XYZ file of N, CA, C and O in Angstrom:
440
model
N 111.623 -89.818 -81.961
C 111.511 -88.448 -81.511
C 110.780 -87.635 -82.586
O 111.056 -87.771 -83.764
N 109.852 -86.808 -82.159
C 109.108 -85.988 -83.118
C 109.831 -84.668 -83.345
O 110.469 -84.132 -82.447
N 109.691 -84.164 -84.523
C 110.317 -82.881 -84.833
C 109.468 -81.758 -84.243
O 108.330 -81.969 -83.808
N 110.011 -80.574 -84.248
C 109.292 -79.411 -83.731
C 108.033 -79.132 -84.543
O 107.006 -78.741 -83.995
N 108.101 -79.350 -85.833
C 106.954 -79.104 -86.703
C 105.829 -80.091 -86.391
O 104.664 -79.708 -86.273
N 106.193 -81.374 -86.226
C 105.182 -82.381 -85.895
C 104.565 -82.105 -84.532
O 103.359 -82.257 -84.337
N 105.386 -81.676 -83.593
C 104.897 -81.369 -82.255
C 103.931 -80.183 -82.285
O 102.873 -80.208 -81.641
N 104.277 -79.156 -83.034
C 103.409 -77.984 -83.150
C 102.096 -78.344 -83.855
O 101.023 -77.886 -83.458
N 102.181 -79.188 -84.862
C 100.971 -79.611 -85.580
C 100.073 -80.433 -84.669
O 98.845 -80.280 -84.694
N 100.676 -81.287 -83.855
C 99.896 -82.107 -82.920
C 99.225 -81.220 -81.861
O 98.060 -81.423 -81.520
N 99.953 -80.228 -81.362
C 99.391 -79.305 -80.376
C 98.246 -78.497 -80.992
O 97.207 -78.296 -80.369
N 98.406 -78.071 -82.222
C 97.352 -77.317 -82.913
C 96.117 -78.188 -83.125
O 94.981 -77.731 -82.940
N 96.328 -79.442 -83.492
C 95.196 -80.361 -83.694
C 94.456 -80.597 -82.381
O 93.214 -80.629 -82.358
N 95.175 -80.737 -81.292
C 94.562 -80.916 -79.976
C 93.749 -79.689 -79.593
O 92.617 -79.802 -79.121
N 94.319 -78.515 -79.805
C 93.608 -77.267 -79.512
C 92.332 -77.157 -80.346
O 91.267 -76.839 -79.829
N 92.437 -77.425 -81.644
C 91.279 -77.305 -82.532
C 90.174 -78.307 -82.175
O 88.985 -77.990 -82.276
N 90.557 -79.504 -81.736
C 89.550 -80.490 -81.317
C 88.811 -79.987 -80.075
O 87.584 -80.099 -79.987
N 89.551 -79.417 -79.128
C 88.924 -78.855 -77.930
C 88.051 -77.661 -78.268
O 86.958 -77.499 -77.720
N 88.514 -76.823 -79.188
C 87.741 -75.655 -79.609
C 86.447 -76.076 -80.284
O 85.389 -75.484 -80.066
N 86.512 -77.138 -81.088
C 85.308 -77.633 -81.763
C 84.285 -78.120 -80.737
O 83.096 -77.813 -80.844
N 84.726 -78.871 -79.724
C 83.819 -79.342 -78.672
C 83.191 -78.168 -77.931
O 81.999 -78.170 -77.633
N 84.004 -77.158 -77.635
C 83.504 -75.980 -76.915
C 82.509 -75.209 -77.768
O 81.473 -74.753 -77.259
N 82.784 -75.065 -79.057
C 81.855 -74.371 -79.956
C 80.523 -75.116 -80.052
O 79.456 -74.505 -80.070
N 80.586 -76.447 -80.106
C 79.365 -77.246 -80.155
C 78.542 -77.072 -78.873
O 77.316 -76.958 -78.922
N 79.226 -77.051 -77.722
C 78.525 -76.854 -76.454
C 77.916 -75.460 -76.383
O 76.779 -75.286 -75.926
N 78.649 -74.447 -76.841
C 78.132 -73.073 -76.846
C 76.924 -72.960 -77.771
O 75.937 -72.298 -77.438
N 76.978 -73.625 -78.921
C 75.854 -73.609 -79.856
C 74.624 -74.269 -79.237
O 73.507 -73.742 -79.322
N 74.826 -75.412 -78.585
C 73.706 -76.107 -77.940
C 73.102 -75.248 -76.833
O 71.878 -75.155 -76.702
N 73.956 -74.594 -76.057
C 73.461 -73.713 -74.999
C 72.690 -72.545 -75.594
O 71.634 -72.155 -75.081
N 73.177 -71.994 -76.676
C 72.478 -70.884 -77.336
C 71.099 -71.331 -77.827
O 70.128 -70.575 -77.742
N 71.002 -72.565 -78.321
C 69.714 -73.082 -78.780
C 68.736 -73.246 -77.617
O 67.553 -72.901 -77.733
N 69.223 -73.752 -76.502
C 68.374 -73.905 -75.318
C 67.925 -72.539 -74.815
O 66.754 -72.334 -74.474
N 68.839 -71.592 -74.781
C 68.485 -70.241 -74.344
C 67.446 -69.629 -75.280
O 66.516 -68.952 -74.828
N 67.580 -69.874 -76.581
C 66.607 -69.353 -77.549
C 65.222 -69.938 -77.289
O 64.211 -69.229 -77.383
N 65.160 -71.229 -76.928
C 63.872 -71.847 -76.601
C 63.251 -71.217 -75.356
O 62.035 -71.197 -75.207
N 64.117 -70.697 -74.476
C 63.642 -70.028 -73.262
C 63.298 -68.565 -73.519
O 62.850 -67.869 -72.617
N 63.549 -68.089 -74.723
C 63.274 -66.695 -75.052
C 64.427 -65.758 -74.739
O 64.262 -64.542 -74.744
N 65.607 -66.309 -74.482
C 66.800 -65.506 -74.197
C 67.613 -65.398 -75.474
O 67.974 -66.404 -76.072
N 67.883 -64.170 -75.904
C 68.610 -63.946 -77.157
C 70.093 -63.725 -76.891
O 70.477 -62.770 -76.237
N 70.915 -64.632 -77.403
C 72.365 -64.482 -77.276
C 72.799 -63.380 -78.231
O 72.396 -63.341 -79.383
N 73.617 -62.462 -77.744
C 74.089 -61.342 -78.541
C 73.353 -60.048 -78.226
O 73.796 -58.976 -78.624
N 72.245 -60.140 -77.513
C 71.476 -58.959 -77.113
C 72.009 -58.471 -75.768
O 72.089 -59.236 -74.811
N 72.369 -57.196 -75.678
C 72.972 -56.657 -74.449
C 72.035 -56.751 -73.248
O 72.478 -56.864 -72.119
N 70.742 -56.703 -73.486
C 69.790 -56.780 -72.382
C 69.423 -58.210 -72.002
O 68.782 -58.439 -70.994
N 69.822 -59.183 -72.832
C 69.428 -60.567 -72.597
C 70.649 -61.441 -72.241
O 70.766 -61.905 -71.114
N 71.520 -61.682 -73.209
C 72.744 -62.462 -72.965
C 73.780 -61.990 -73.968
O 73.825 -62.446 -75.109
N 74.631 -61.038 -73.571
C 75.508 -60.378 -74.538
C 76.584 -61.247 -75.182
O 76.862 -61.102 -76.363
N 77.200 -62.159 -74.420
C 78.310 -62.924 -74.977
C 78.172 -64.403 -74.641
O 77.754 -64.765 -73.544
N 78.569 -65.242 -75.577
C 78.616 -66.689 -75.378
C 79.591 -67.218 -76.415
O 79.373 -67.045 -77.616
N 80.683 -67.823 -75.971
C 81.693 -68.273 -76.923
C 82.362 -69.552 -76.440
O 82.581 -69.740 -75.242
N 82.683 -70.422 -77.390
C 83.456 -71.614 -77.083
C 84.929 -71.267 -77.068
O 85.405 -70.498 -77.893
N 85.639 -71.830 -76.112
C 87.078 -71.593 -75.988
C 87.779 -72.907 -75.683
O 87.137 -73.878 -75.296
N 89.083 -72.918 -75.825
C 89.877 -74.086 -75.469
C 91.250 -73.635 -75.016
O 91.773 -72.627 -75.496
N 91.819 -74.395 -74.086
C 93.184 -74.113 -73.657
C 94.150 -74.732 -74.661
O 93.747 -75.476 -75.558
N 95.420 -74.438 -74.516
C 96.415 -75.008 -75.426
C 96.490 -76.519 -75.293
O 96.865 -77.213 -76.232
N 96.092 -77.049 -74.122
C 96.088 -78.503 -73.941
C 94.857 -79.156 -74.557
O 94.729 -80.371 -74.547
N 93.917 -78.332 -75.068
C 92.728 -78.867 -75.713
C 91.525 -78.984 -74.806
O 90.493 -79.501 -75.208
N 91.624 -78.491 -73.577
C 90.505 -78.550 -72.635
C 89.439 -77.544 -73.058
O 89.666 -76.344 -73.048
N 88.234 -78.030 -73.446
C 87.191 -77.112 -73.901
C 86.513 -76.391 -72.745
O 86.431 -76.905 -71.634
N 86.039 -75.184 -73.011
C 85.256 -74.429 -72.035
C 84.326 -73.493 -72.793
O 84.510 -73.240 -73.975
N 83.308 -73.020 -72.094
C 82.363 -72.086 -72.686
C 82.421 -70.804 -71.879
O 82.240 -70.819 -70.663
N 82.689 -69.702 -72.552
C 82.720 -68.392 -71.918
C 81.308 -67.814 -71.964
O 80.721 -67.674 -73.030
N 80.759 -67.514 -70.792
C 79.382 -67.047 -70.714
C 79.263 -65.533 -70.735
O 78.181 -65.003 -70.955
N 80.347 -64.830 -70.507
C 80.293 -63.376 -70.501
C 79.571 -62.854 -69.275
O 79.345 -63.564 -68.303
N 79.199 -61.586 -69.304
C 78.453 -60.963 -68.225
C 76.976 -61.050 -68.570
O 76.551 -60.613 -69.629
N 76.215 -61.626 -67.656
C 74.787 -61.855 -67.904
C 73.968 -60.936 -67.006
O 74.215 -60.867 -65.806
N 72.985 -60.211 -67.568
C 72.132 -59.351 -66.743
C 71.388 -60.158 -65.677
O 71.070 -61.328 -65.870
N 71.107 -59.531 -64.541
C 70.494 -60.214 -63.411
C 69.148 -60.844 -63.772
O 68.850 -61.962 -63.364
N 68.330 -60.163 -64.552
C 67.017 -60.719 -64.915
C 67.169 -62.030 -65.678
O 66.437 -62.990 -65.441
N 68.143 -62.098 -66.575
C 68.382 -63.318 -67.348
C 68.929 -64.414 -66.443
O 68.522 -65.575 -66.549
N 69.842 -64.061 -65.543
C 70.398 -65.046 -64.613
C 69.291 -65.637 -63.735
O 69.242 -66.846 -63.513
N 68.382 -64.796 -63.251
C 67.273 -65.292 -62.430
C 66.381 -66.230 -63.227
O 65.948 -67.269 -62.729
N 66.101 -65.879 -64.475
C 65.259 -66.719 -65.335
C 65.912 -68.084 -65.544
O 65.245 -69.121 -65.488
N 67.224 -68.100 -65.757
C 67.944 -69.349 -65.965
C 67.962 -70.188 -64.690
O 67.734 -71.398 -64.731
N 68.195 -69.560 -63.549
C 68.201 -70.282 -62.275
C 66.833 -70.907 -62.014
O 66.729 -72.072 -61.612
N 65.769 -70.164 -62.242
C 64.420 -70.694 -62.034
C 64.151 -71.889 -62.953
O 63.559 -72.884 -62.536
N 64.598 -71.807 -64.205
C 64.405 -72.908 -65.142
C 65.185 -74.144 -64.703
O 64.683 -75.271 -64.785
N 66.410 -73.945 -64.218
C 67.218 -75.075 -63.757
C 66.612 -75.720 -62.514
O 66.590 -76.953 -62.396
N 66.118 -74.905 -61.595
C 65.479 -75.449 -60.392
C 64.233 -76.239 -60.776
O 64.001 -77.344 -60.271
N 63.440 -75.695 -61.680
C 62.233 -76.396 -62.130
C 62.586 -77.724 -62.801
O 61.959 -78.755 -62.547
N 63.609 -77.712 -63.660
C 64.018 -78.932 -64.363
C 64.521 -79.984 -63.378
O 64.188 -81.166 -63.499
N 65.300 -79.582 -62.398
C 65.807 -80.531 -61.404
C 64.666 -81.095 -60.564
O 64.624 -82.286 -60.264
N 63.734 -80.242 -60.193
C 62.576 -80.694 -59.422
C 61.758 -81.712 -60.220
O 61.351 -82.751 -59.696
N 61.525 -81.426 -61.497
C 60.773 -82.350 -62.352
C 61.528 -83.661 -62.523
O 60.923 -84.741 -62.499
N 62.845 -83.590 -62.673
C 63.651 -84.811 -62.825
C 63.562 -85.671 -61.575
O 63.358 -86.876 -61.647
N 63.678 -85.054 -60.410
C 63.590 -85.811 -59.161
C 62.207 -86.412 -58.968
O 62.075 -87.523 -58.487
N 61.179 -85.683 -59.338
C 59.819 -86.192 -59.200
C 59.615 -87.405 -60.113
O 59.081 -88.431 -59.691
N 60.050 -87.299 -61.379
C 59.928 -88.428 -62.301
C 60.713 -89.618 -61.800
O 60.266 -90.752 -61.867
N 61.913 -89.383 -61.284
C 62.761 -90.461 -60.794
C 62.098 -91.138 -59.600
O 62.163 -92.355 -59.463
N 61.446 -90.375 -58.749
C 60.818 -90.970 -57.573
C 59.637 -91.854 -57.964
O 59.304 -92.798 -57.252
N 58.996 -91.569 -59.083
C 57.875 -92.382 -59.534
C 58.331 -93.629 -60.273
O 57.759 -94.701 -60.114
N 59.365 -93.490 -61.102
C 59.851 -94.623 -61.886
C 61.378 -94.637 -61.866
O 62.024 -94.043 -62.716
N 61.966 -95.320 -60.877
C 63.432 -95.389 -60.822
C 63.967 -96.205 -61.993
O 63.221 -96.978 -62.613
N 65.243 -96.039 -62.302
C 65.847 -96.792 -63.401
C 65.669 -98.297 -63.211
O 65.781 -98.801 -62.095
N 65.380 -99.014 -64.277
C 65.177 -100.459 -64.220
C 66.495 -101.146 -63.915
O 67.532 -100.802 -64.471
N 66.441 -102.112 -63.004
C 67.629 -102.890 -62.687
C 68.536 -102.240 -61.669
O 69.599 -102.751 -61.380
N 68.156 -101.145 -61.107
C 68.976 -100.453 -60.125
C 68.367 -100.696 -58.744
O 67.505 -99.964 -58.285
N 68.811 -101.759 -58.079
C 68.241 -102.146 -56.786
C 68.411 -101.066 -55.731
O 67.538 -100.859 -54.895
N 69.538 -100.355 -55.748
C 69.752 -99.286 -54.773
C 68.726 -98.183 -54.961
O 68.219 -97.616 -53.991
N 68.380 -97.868 -56.212
C 67.388 -96.832 -56.480
C 66.005 -97.250 -56.001
O 65.276 -96.475 -55.428
N 65.664 -98.508 -56.239
C 64.365 -99.013 -55.818
C 64.247 -98.959 -54.308
O 63.240 -98.490 -53.773
N 65.279 -99.392 -53.570
C 65.212 -99.361 -52.116
C 65.187 -97.925 -51.603
O 64.543 -97.632 -50.609
N 65.878 -96.996 -52.299
C 65.864 -95.587 -51.880
C 64.475 -95.003 -52.027
O 64.014 -94.253 -51.175
N 63.791 -95.378 -53.094
C 62.434 -94.866 -53.312
C 61.506 -95.426 -52.240
O 60.685 -94.716 -51.684
N 61.647 -96.694 -51.936
C 60.795 -97.300 -50.910
C 61.016 -96.667 -49.548
O 60.094 -96.541 -48.759
N 62.283 -96.250 -49.273
C 62.601 -95.657 -47.980
C 62.364 -94.139 -47.968
O 62.459 -93.510 -46.942
N 62.098 -93.553 -49.115
C 61.849 -92.119 -49.191
C 63.109 -91.275 -49.225
O 63.077 -90.089 -48.980
N 64.259 -91.870 -49.534
C 65.535 -91.140 -49.607
C 65.769 -90.697 -51.046
O 66.111 -91.507 -51.906
N 65.570 -89.408 -51.324
C 65.689 -88.904 -52.688
C 66.939 -88.076 -52.918
O 67.033 -87.336 -53.862
N 67.914 -88.144 -52.059
C 69.117 -87.322 -52.221
C 70.075 -87.901 -53.211
O 69.992 -88.969 -53.660
């Protein structure tokens, strides 16, 4: 049986591990946004972005309130990236994936 102190320390370690993962994801997202010309911390661009974690250690990223112009720019970039990914996949499916090869031959890209 674990003592209350050991249990609290274990819960804190779990929370901190989740918080670290969330902070890393928030940092990576901030870097991608910076490459797109979106400044995190600017009220007109993207005011808030923070890594969070629940007490169980489940990481999450808080995006805050994003202005409509920035949201539209992000949606357009995501649509473009998905379109490019599907186009590349249709030209060269993963090697060794027979289902992918037959899907490309049949024209099924879903």
